[in-house]
mmCIF file of C-alpha atoms in Angstrom:
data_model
loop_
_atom_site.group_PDB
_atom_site.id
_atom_site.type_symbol
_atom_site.label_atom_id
_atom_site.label_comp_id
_atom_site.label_asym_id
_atom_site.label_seq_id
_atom_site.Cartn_x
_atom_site.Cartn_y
_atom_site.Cartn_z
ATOM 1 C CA UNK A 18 -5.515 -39.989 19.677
ATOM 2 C CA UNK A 19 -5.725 -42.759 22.302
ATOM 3 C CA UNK A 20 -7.339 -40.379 25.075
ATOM 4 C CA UNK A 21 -4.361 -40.738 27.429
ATOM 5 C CA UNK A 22 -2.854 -38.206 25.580
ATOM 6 C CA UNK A 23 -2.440 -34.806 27.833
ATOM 7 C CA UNK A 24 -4.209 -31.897 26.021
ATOM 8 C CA UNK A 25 -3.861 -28.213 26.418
ATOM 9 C CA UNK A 26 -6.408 -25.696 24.946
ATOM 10 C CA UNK A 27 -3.742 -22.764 23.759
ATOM 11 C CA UNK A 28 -5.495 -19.217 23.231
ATOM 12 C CA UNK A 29 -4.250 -16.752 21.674
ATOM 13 C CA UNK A 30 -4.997 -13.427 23.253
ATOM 14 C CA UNK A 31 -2.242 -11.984 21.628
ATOM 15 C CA UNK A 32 -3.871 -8.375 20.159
ATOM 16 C CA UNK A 33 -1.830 -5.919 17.711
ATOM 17 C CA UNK A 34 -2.421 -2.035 16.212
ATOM 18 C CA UNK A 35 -1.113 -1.143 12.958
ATOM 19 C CA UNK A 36 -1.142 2.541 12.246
ATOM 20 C CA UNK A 37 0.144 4.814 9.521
ATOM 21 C CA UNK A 38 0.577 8.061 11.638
ATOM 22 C CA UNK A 39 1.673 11.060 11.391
ATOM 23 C CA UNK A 40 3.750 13.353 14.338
ATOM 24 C CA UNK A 41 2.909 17.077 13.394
ATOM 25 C CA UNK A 42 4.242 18.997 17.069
ATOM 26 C CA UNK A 43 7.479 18.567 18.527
ATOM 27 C CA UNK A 44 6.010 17.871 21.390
ATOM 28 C CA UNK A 45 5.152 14.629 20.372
ATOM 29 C CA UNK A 46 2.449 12.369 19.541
ATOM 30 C CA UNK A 47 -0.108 9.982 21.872
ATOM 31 C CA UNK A 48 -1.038 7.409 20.630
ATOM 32 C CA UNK A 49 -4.017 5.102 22.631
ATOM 33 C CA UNK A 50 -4.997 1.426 22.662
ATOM 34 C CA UNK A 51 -6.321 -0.546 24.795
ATOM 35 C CA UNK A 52 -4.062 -3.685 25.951
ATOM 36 C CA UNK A 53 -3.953 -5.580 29.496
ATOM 37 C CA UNK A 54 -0.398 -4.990 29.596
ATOM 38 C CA UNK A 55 1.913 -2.186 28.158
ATOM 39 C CA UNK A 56 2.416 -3.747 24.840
ATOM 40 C CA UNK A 57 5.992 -4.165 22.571
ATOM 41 C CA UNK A 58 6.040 -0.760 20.296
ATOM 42 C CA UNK A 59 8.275 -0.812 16.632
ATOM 43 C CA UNK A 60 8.103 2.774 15.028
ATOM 44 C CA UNK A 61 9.452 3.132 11.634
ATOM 45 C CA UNK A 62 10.206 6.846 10.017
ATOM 46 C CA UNK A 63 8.762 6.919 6.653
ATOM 47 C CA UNK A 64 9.613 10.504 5.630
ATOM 48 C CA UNK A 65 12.899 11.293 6.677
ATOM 49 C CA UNK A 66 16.006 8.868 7.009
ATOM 50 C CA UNK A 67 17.377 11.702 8.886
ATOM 51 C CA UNK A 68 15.401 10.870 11.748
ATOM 52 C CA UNK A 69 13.863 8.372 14.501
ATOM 53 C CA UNK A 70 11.551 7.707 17.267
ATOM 54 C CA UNK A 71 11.399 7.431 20.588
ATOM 55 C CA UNK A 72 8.527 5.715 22.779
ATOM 56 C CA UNK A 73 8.846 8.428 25.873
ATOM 57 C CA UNK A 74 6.610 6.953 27.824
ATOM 58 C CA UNK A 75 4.010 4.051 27.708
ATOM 59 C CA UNK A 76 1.338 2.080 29.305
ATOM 60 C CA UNK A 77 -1.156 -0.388 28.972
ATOM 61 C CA UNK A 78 -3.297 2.405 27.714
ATOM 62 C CA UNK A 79 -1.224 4.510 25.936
ATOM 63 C CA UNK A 80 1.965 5.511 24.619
ATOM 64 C CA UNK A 81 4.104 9.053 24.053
ATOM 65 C CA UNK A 82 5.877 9.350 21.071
ATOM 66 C CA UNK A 83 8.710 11.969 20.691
ATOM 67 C CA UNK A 84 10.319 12.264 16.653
ATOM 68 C CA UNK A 85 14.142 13.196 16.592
ATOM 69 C CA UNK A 86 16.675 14.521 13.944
ATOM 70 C CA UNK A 87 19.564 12.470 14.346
ATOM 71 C CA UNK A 88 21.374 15.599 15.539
ATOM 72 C CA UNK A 89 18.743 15.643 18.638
ATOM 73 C CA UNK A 90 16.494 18.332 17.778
ATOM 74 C CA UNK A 91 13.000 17.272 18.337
ATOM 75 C CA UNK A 92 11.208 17.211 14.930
ATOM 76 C CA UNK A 93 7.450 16.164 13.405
ATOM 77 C CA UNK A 94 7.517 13.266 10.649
ATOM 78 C CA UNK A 95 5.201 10.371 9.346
ATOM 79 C CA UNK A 96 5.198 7.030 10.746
ATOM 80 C CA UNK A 97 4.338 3.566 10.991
ATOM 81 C CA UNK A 98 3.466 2.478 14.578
ATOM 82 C CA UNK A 99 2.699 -1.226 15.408
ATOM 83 C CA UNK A 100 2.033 -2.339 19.020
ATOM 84 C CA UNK A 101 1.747 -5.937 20.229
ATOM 85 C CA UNK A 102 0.660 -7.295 22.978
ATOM 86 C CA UNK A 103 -1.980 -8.785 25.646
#
């Protein structure tokens, strides 16, 4: 370097949860974290190909998860659950 260069100091902050978890009432599941903002959420069914899931509602603290059949019945399976975020 010839110290004219312009430099930027890049942190990372980024933080991410990996979970095996499983849903076991229809109700759903909550799952909580602690991010500064509501963080991106992938859920993948592991059990049943018959069915998916739904993030019903989330925050930067927390986040509802509701199973499905793909007929629209609410259901319980296992799942993996990865959040990313700040």
């Amino acid at each position: 370097f010839t110290g004219d260069e312009q430099v930027i100091d890049i942190w990372d902050s980024t933080k991410e949860v990996v979970e095996e978890l499983e849903i076991i009432e229809t109700s759903g599941l909550v799952v909580e974290y602690d991010f500064i903002n509501p963080p991106s959420i992938v859920c993948t069914v592991n059990d049943a190909i018959d069915a998916y899931v739904v993030v019903a509602e989330k925050t930067n603290k927390s986040a509802l998860l509701k199973a499905y059949k793909n007929s629209g019945e609410l259901t319980t399976c296992k799942i993996s659950f990865r959040a990313k975020g700040y």
